[in-house]
Coordinates of C-alpha atoms and ligand atoms in Angstrom, one line a residue:
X1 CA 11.2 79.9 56.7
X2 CA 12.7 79.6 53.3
X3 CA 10.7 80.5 50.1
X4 CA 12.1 77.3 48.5
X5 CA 13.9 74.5 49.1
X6 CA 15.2 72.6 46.5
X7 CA 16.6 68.7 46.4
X8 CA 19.7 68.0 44.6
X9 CA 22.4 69.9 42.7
X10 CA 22.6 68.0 39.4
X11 CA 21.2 69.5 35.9
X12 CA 17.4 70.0 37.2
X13 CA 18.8 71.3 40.4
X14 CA 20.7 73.7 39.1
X15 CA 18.2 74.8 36.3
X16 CA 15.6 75.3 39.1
X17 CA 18.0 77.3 41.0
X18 CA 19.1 79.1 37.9
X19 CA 15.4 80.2 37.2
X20 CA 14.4 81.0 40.7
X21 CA 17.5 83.2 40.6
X22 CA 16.5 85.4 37.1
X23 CA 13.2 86.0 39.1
X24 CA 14.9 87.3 41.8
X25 CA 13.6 84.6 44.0
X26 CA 16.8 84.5 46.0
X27 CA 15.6 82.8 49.3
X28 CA 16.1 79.3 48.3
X29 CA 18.7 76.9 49.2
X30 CA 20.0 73.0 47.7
X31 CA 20.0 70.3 50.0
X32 CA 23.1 68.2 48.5
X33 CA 23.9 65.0 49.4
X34 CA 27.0 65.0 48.3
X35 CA 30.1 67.4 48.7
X36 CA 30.1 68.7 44.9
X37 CA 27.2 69.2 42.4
X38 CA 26.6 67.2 38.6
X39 CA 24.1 64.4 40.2
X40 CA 24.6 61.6 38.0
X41 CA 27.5 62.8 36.1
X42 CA 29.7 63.5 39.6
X43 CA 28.6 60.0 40.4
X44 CA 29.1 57.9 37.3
X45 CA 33.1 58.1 36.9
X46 CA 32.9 54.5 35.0
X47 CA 35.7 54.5 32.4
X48 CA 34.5 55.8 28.7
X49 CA 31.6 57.6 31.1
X50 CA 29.9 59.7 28.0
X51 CA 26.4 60.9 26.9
X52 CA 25.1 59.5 24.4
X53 CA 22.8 63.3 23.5
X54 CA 25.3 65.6 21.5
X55 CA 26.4 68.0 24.2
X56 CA 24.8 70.9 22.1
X57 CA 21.4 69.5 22.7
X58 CA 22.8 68.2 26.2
X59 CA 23.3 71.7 27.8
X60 CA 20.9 74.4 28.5
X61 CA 19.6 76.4 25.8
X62 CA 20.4 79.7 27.7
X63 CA 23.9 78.7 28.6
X64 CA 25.8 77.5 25.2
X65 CA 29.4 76.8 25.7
X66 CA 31.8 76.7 23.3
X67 CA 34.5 74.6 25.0
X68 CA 32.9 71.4 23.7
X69 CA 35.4 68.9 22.3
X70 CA 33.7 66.3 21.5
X71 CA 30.1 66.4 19.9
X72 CA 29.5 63.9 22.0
X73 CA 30.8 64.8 25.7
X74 CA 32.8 62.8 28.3
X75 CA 31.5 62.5 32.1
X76 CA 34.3 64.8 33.1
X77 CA 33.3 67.3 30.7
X78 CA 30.0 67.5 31.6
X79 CA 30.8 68.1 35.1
X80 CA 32.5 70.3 34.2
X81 CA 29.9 72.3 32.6
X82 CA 27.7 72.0 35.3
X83 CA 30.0 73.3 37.8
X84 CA 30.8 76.4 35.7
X85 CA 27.2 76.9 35.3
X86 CA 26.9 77.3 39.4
X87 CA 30.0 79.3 39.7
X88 CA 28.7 81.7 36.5
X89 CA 25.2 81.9 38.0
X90 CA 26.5 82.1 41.7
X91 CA 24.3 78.8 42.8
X92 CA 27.3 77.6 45.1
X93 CA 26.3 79.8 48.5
X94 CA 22.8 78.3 48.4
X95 CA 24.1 75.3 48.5
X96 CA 24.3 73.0 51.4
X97 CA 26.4 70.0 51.0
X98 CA 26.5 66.7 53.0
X99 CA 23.1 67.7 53.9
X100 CA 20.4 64.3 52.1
X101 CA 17.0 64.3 52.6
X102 CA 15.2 61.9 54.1
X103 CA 11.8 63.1 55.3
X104 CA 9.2 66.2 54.6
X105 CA 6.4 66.8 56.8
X106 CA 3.1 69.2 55.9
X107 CA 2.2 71.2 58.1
X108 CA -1.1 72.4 57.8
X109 CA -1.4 74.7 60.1
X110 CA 1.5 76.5 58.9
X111 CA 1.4 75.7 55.2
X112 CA 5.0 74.8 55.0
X113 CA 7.3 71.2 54.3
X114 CA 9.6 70.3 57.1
X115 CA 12.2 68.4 55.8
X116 CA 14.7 66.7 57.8
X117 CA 17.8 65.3 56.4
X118 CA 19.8 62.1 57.3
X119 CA 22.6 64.0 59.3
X120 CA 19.9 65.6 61.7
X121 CA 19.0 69.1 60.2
X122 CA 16.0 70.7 59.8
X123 CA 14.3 73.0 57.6
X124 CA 11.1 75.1 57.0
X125 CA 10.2 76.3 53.7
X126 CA 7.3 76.9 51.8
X127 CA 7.7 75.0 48.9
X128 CA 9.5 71.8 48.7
X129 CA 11.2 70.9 45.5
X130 CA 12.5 67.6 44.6
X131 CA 15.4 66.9 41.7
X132 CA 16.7 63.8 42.5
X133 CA 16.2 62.1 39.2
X134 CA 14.7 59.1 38.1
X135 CA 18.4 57.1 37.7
X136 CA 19.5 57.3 41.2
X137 CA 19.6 54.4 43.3
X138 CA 22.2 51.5 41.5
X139 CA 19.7 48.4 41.1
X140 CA 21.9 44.6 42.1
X141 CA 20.3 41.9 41.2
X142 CA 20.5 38.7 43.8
X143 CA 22.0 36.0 42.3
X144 CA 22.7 33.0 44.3
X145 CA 26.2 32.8 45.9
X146 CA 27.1 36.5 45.7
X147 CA 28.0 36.6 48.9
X148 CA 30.9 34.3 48.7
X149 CA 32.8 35.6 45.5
X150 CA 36.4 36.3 47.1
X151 CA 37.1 39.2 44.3
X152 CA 36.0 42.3 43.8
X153 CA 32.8 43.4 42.8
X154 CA 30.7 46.4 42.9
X155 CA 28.0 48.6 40.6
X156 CA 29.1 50.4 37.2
X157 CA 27.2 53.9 39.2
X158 CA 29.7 53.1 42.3
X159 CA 32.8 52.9 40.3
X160 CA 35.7 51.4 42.5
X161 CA 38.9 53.0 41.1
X162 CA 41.0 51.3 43.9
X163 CA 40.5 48.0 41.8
X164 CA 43.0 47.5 39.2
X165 CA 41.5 45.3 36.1
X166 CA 44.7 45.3 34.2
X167 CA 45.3 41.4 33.6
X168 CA 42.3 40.7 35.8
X169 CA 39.4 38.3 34.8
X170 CA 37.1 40.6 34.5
X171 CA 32.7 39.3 34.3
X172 CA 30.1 42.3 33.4
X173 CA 26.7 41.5 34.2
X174 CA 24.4 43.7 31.6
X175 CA 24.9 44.7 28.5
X176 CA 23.3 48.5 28.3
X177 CA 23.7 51.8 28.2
X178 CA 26.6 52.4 30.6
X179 CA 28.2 48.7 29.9
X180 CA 28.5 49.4 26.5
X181 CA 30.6 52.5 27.4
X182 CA 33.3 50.8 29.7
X183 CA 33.4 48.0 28.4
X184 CA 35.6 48.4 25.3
X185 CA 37.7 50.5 27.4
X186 CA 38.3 47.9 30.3
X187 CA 38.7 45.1 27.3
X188 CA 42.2 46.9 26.3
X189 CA 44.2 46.0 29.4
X190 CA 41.9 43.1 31.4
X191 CA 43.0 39.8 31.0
X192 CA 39.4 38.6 29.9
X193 CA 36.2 40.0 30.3
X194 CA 33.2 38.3 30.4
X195 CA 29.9 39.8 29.1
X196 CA 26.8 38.4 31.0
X197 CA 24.3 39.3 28.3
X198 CA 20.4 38.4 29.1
X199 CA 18.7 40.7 26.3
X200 CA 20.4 42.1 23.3
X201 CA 20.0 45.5 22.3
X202 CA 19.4 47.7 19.2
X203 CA 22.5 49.7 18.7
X204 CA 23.6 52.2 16.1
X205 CA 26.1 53.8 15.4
X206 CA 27.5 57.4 17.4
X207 CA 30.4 58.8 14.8
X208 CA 31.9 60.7 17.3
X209 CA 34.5 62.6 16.4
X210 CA 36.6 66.0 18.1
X211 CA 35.4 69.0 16.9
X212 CA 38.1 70.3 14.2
X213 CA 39.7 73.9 14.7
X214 CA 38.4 75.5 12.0
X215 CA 34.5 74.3 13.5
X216 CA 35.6 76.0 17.2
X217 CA 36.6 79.1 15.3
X218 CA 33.8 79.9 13.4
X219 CA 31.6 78.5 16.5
X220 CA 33.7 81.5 18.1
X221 CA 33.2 83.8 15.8
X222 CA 29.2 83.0 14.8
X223 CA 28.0 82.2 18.4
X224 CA 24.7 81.6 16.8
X225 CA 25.5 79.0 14.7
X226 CA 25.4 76.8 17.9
X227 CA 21.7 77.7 18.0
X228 CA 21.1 76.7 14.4
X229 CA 22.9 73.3 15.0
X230 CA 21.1 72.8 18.1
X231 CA 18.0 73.3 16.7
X232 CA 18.7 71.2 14.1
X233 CA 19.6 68.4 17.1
X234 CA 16.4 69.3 18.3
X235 CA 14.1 68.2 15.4
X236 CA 15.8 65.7 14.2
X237 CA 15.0 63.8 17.5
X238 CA 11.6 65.0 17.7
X239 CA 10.6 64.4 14.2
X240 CA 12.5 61.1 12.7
X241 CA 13.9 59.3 16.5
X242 CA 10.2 60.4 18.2
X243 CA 8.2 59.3 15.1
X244 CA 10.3 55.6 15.4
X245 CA 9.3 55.6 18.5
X246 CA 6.0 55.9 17.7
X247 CA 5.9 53.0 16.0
X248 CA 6.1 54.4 12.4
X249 CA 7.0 51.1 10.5
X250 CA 9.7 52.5 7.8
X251 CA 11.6 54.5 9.9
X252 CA 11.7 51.6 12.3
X253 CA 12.6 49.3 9.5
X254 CA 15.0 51.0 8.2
X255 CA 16.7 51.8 11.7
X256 CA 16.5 47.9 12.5
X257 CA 18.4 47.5 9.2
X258 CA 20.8 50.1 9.7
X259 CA 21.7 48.7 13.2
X260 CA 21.9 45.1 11.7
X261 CA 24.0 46.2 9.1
X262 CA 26.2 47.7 11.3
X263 CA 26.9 44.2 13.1
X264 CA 27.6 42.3 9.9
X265 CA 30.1 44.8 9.2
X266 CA 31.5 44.9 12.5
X267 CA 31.2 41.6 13.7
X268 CA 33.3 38.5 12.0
X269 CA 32.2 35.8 13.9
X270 CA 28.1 34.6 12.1
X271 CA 27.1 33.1 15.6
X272 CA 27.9 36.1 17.5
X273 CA 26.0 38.2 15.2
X274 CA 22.4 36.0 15.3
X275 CA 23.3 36.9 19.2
X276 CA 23.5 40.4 19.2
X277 CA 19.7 41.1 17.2
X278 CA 17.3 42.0 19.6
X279 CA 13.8 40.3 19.9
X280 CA 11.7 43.2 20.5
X281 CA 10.8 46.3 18.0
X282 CA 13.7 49.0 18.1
X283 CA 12.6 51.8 20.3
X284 CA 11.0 49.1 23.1
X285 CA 13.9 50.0 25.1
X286 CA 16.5 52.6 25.2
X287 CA 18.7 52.7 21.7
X288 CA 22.2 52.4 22.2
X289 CA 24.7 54.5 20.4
X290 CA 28.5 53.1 20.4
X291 CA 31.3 53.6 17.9
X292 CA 33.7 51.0 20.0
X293 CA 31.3 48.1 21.7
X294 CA 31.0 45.6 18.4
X295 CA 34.8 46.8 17.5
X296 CA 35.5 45.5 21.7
X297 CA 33.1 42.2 20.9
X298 CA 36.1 41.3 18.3
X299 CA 38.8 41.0 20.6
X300 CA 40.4 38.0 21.5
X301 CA 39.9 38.3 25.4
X302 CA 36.2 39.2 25.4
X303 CA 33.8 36.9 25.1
X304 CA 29.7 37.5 25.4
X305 CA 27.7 34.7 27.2
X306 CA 23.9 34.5 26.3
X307 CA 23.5 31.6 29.2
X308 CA 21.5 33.2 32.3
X309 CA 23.7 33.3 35.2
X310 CA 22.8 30.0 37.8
X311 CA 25.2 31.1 40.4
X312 CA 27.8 33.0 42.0
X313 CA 30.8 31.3 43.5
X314 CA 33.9 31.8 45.3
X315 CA 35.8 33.0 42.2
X316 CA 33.3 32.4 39.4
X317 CA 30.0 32.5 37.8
X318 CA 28.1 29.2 36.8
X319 CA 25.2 29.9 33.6
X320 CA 22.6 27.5 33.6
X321 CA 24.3 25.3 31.0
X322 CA 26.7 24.3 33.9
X323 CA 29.5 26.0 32.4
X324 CA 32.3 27.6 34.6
X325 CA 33.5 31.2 34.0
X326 CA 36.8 32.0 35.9
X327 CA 36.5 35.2 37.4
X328 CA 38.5 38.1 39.6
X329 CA 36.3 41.2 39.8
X330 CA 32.2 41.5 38.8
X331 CA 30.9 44.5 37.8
X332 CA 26.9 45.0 37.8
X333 CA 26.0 47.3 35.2
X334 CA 22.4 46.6 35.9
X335 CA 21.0 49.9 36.0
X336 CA 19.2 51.7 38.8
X337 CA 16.0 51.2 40.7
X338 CA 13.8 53.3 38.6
X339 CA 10.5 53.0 40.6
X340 CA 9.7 53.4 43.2
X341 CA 10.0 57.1 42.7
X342 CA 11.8 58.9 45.9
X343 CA 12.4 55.2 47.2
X344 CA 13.6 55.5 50.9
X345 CA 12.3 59.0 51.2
X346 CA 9.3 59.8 53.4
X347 CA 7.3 62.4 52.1
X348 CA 3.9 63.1 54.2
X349 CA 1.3 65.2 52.6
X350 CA -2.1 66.8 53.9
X351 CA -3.9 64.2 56.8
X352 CA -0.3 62.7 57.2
X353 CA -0.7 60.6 53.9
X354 CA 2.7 59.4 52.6
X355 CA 3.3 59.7 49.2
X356 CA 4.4 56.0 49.0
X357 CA 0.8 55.1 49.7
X358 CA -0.6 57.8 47.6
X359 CA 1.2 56.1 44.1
X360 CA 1.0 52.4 45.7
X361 CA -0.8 51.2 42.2
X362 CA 2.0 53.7 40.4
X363 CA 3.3 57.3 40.5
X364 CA 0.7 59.6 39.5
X365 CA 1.5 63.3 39.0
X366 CA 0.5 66.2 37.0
X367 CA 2.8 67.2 34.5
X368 CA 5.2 65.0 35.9
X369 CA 5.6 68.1 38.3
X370 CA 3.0 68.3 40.7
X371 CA 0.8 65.5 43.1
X372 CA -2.8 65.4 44.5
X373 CA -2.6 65.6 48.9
X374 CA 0.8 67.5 48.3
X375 CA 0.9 71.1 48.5
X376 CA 3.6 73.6 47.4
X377 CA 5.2 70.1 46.6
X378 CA 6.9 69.9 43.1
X379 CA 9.0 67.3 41.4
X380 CA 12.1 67.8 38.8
X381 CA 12.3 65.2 36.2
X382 CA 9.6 63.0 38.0
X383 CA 7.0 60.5 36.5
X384 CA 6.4 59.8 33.2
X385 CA 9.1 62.8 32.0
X386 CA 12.1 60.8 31.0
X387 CA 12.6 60.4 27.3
X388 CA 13.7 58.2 25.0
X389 CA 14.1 60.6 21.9
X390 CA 15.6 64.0 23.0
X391 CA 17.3 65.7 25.8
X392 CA 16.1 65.5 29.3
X393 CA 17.6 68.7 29.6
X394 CA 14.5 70.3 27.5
X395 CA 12.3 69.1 30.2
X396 CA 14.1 70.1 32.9
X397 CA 14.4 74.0 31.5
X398 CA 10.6 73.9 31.2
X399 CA 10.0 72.4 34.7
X400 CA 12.2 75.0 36.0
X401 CA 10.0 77.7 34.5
X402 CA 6.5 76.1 35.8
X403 CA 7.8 75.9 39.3
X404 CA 9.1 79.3 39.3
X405 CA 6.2 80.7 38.1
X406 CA 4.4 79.0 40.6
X407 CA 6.4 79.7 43.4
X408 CA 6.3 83.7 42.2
X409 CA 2.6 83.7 41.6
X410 CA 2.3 82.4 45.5
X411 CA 4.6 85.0 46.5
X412 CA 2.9 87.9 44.0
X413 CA -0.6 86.7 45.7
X414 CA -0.2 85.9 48.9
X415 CA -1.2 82.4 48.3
X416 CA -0.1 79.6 51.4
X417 CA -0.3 76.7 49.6
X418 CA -1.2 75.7 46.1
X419 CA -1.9 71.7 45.6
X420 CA -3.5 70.0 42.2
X421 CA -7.0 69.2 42.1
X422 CA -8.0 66.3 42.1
X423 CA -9.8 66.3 38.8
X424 CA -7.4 67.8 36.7
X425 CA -5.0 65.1 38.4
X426 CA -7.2 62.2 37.7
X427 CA -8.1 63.3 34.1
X428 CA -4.3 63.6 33.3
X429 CA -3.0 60.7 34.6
X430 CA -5.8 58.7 32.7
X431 CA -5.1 60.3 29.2
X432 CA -1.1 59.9 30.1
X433 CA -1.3 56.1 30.5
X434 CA -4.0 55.8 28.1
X435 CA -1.0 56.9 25.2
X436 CA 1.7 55.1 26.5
X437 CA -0.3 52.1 26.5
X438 CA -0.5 52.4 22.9
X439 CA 3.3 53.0 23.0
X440 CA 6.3 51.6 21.7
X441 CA 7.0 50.7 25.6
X442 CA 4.2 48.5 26.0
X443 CA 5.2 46.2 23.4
X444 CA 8.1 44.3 25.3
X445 CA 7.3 42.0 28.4
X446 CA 10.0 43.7 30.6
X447 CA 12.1 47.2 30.8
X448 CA 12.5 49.6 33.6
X449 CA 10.0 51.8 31.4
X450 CA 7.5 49.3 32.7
X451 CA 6.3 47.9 35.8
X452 CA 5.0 44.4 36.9
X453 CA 1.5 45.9 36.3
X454 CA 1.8 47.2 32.9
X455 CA 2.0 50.9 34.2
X456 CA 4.6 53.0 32.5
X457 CA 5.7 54.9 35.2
X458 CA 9.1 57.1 33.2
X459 CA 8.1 58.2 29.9
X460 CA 6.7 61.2 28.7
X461 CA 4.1 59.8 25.6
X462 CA 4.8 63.0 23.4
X463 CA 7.3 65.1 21.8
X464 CA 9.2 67.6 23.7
X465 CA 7.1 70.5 21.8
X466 CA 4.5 69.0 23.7
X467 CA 5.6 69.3 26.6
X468 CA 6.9 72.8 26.3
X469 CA 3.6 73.5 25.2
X470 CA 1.8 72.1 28.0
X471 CA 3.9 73.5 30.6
X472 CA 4.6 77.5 29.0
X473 CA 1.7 78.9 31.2
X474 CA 0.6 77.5 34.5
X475 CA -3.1 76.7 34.5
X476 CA -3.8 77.9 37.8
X477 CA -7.5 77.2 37.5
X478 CA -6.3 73.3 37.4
X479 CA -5.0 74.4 41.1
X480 CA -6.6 74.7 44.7
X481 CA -4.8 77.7 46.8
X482 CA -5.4 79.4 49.9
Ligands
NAP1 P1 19.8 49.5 32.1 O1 19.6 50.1 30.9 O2 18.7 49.3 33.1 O3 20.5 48.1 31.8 C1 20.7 47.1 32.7 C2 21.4 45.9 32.1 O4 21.5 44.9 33.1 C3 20.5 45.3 31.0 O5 21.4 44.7 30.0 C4 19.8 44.2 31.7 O6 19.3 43.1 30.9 C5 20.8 43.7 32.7 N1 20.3 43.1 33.9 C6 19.5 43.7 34.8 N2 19.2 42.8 35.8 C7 19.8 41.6 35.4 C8 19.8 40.3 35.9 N3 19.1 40.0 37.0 N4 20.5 39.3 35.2 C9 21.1 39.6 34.1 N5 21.2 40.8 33.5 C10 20.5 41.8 34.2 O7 21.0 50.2 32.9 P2 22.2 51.1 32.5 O8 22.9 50.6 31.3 O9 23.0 51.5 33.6 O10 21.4 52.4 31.9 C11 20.3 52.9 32.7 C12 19.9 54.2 32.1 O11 20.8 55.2 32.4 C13 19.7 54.2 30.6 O12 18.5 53.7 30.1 C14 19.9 55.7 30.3 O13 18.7 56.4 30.5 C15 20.9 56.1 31.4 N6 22.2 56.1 30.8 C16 22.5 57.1 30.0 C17 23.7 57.2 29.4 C18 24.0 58.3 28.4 O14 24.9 58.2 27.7 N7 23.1 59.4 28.4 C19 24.7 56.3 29.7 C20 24.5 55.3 30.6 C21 23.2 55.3 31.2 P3 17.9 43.2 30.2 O15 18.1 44.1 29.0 O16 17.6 41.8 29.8 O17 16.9 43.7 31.2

């Protein structure tokens, strides 16, 4: 039986391996879907793939590298860092690739997960460790007709580079985060492209620029003033972008006019502007950061449609005014099913109750880490953890820690199986929900920060320093063991 089995090789993965590994917990292994690690940034290859966190903030805080070119990094780059993170830290023989998850069994008598994986392996291990991230499964909309469009067409997280677009009509349905990425790039050799847009989004700009020489040398030189400049990343995004977010009115006012300004500059054409200001508070939904996407909106072959899509055809898209646009290739950049959280994954907790059932009105947790009826069961980068203001990478370090410790204090005491109370579970998720209904996220209709019901199932309410705070020391009294 394994001490600990961990799910998933991308940045909370790795962290959690990382961690396990500085407290000499070596018996773990990675269960890895996939024949290489980076999670999302192996599996997003879209061209202009970047993150939009400066990679100083975007990297772990014990691992700073100084081969950064960009402040903010490419998708290649980033794998790149990841993978020289498991070859420095020796991850790679725990891991076990082509090997996904499907099911975990408790077993009670035995106090240990049983987890089974699609291609007919099983394992025992003691604790059971998920980090397959929130932004995991590519979400396609059914539209009517899709099945009979003769072209091309596939999601932005399932990249098809077989498909040339040079000179090719190209239509984009969605207009976020990872559209606004490829599509200026796409736009320089496509024929046309075609930008379904249903909501617009607040959008400011990145300045991105290389890093000059003499900055790499003295980065070389001062290794510390990476520190300083992170920290200074750090708190800028948990004191002005977290207090906007918050719902402070200047700072929001004066980020709604910054973004707006940016579009009148930008933008030439005075209709297309009045169609690119959102309708909801900036902050509602994830901010957008692009030096290139207005700049793309200018071009002569790209042209951004505010119609709702009617229908699908053979080799075009009808909107709902009737009009006709001529298309080769569709590309769904419509983001990822967010919720359910470990959709087609069965987890079964004490008396054989599935976790699906357990968060049928919404994913509870504890800490965003740990749930009721689950023992020795922890999550990486789980409910209400994602951000909207800083680094998910800070989260994922401090998860790391909590688990370890927990999984060592098991070990230092003998314990079989350590599960959350009920109480402290119940009182948590109350006070969680209670914020976030006060939050920025509850004030627009619709976003994959919020479900049918109202529930905010992603986001963590606080600041990062909360968080850290929270999770420094486990409160084992909050926990049942035996
Ligand atoms: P997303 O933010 O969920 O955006 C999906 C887009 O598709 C939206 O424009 C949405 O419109 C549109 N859409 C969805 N269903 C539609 C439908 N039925 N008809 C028409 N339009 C539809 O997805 P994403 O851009 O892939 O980003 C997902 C998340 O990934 C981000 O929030 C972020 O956390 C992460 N991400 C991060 C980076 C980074 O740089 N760090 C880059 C890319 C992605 P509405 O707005 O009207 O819903």
């Amino acid at each position: 039986m394994h001490t600990a089995i961990i799910i998933g090789s991308g940045f909370s993965g790795i962290a959690m391996a990382i961690r396990m590994k500085s407290l000499g917990l070596e018996d773990f292994i990675i269960l890895e879907k996939s024949n290489d690690v980076g999670g999302t940034w192996r599996d997003n290859t879209y061209p202009g793939a970047e993150c939009d966190i400066p990679s100083a903030l975007y990297s772990y805080s014990f691992e700073p590298y100084l081969k950064w070119e960009y402040k903010w990094s490419h998708q290649d780059q980033i794998l790149e860092y990841i993978r020289h993170c498991a070859t420095k830290y020796e991850i790679y023989p725990h891991i076990h690739f082509g090997q996904e998850m499907k099911c975990a069994h408790w077993d009670e008598t035995k106090s240990s997960w049983m987890v089974t994986t699609g291609q007919g392996k099983q394992y025992e291990t003691r604790s059971f460790i998920s980090a397959i991230g929130q932004l995991h499964f590519p979400s396609v909309p059914e539209f009517k007709g899709e099945e009979q469009f003769e072209g091309a067409q596939f999601h932005s997280a399932e990249w098809d580079h077989e498909v040339q677009l040079s000179n090719k009509r190209v239509g984009v349905i969605g207009n976020a985060a990872s559209a606004v990425q490829f599509i200026p790039e796409i736009a320089k050799t496509a024929a046309h492209v075609t930008i379904f847009q249903r909501s617009a989004n607040w959008m400011l700009p990145k300045q991105d620029r290389l890093y000059k020489a003499w900055e790499k040398k003295l980065v070389r030189a001062f290794p510390f003033l990476l520190k300083i400049y992170r920290l200074r990343l750090w708190l800028l995004g948990g004191v002005v972008f977290f207090l906007m977010k918050k719902g402070n009115g200047l700072l929001r006012s004066i980020a709604e006019k910054i973004s707006i300004r940016y579009i009148n500059r930008v933008i030439k054409d005075t209709e297309l502007r009045k169609k690119l200001i959102p309708n909801y508070p900036i902050g509602a939904k994830r901010i957008l950061f692009s030096d290139n996407y207005y700049h793309a909106l200018n071009r002569s072959n790209v042209r951004l449609v505010t119609n709702s899509i009617d229908r699908i055809n053979s080799d075009s898209i009808t909107d709902v005014r009737g009009e006709l646009h001529e298309l080769d290739v569709i590309i769904y950049a419509t983001g990822f099913k967010t919720n359910p959280f470990l959709m087609g994954r069965e987890i079964i907790g004490i008396n054989g109750v599935s976790i699906h059932e357990t968060w049928k009105d919404g994913p509870k947790n504890y800490l965003g880490m740990t749930v009721a009826g689950f023992p020795n069961f922890f999550m990486m980068y789980g409910p209400n953890t994602n951000l909207g203001h800083n680094s998910i990478l800070i989260m994922s370090e401090a998860q790391a820690k909590y688990i370890a410790d927990c999984i060592q204090k098991m070990k230092d005491q003998s314990w079989k199986s350590l599960v959350i109370k009920n109480s402290a579970f119940e009182t948590y998720n109350q006070e969680i929900q209670e914020r976030l209904q006060n939050s920025i996220w509850a004030q627009i209709e619709k976003s994959w920060y919020k479900s049918a019901s109202g529930h905010i199932p992603n986001n963590w309410p606080g600041r990062t320093m909360e968080y850290l705070r929270r999770t420094k020391k486990v409160d084992f009294s909050a926990y049942q063991v035996s």
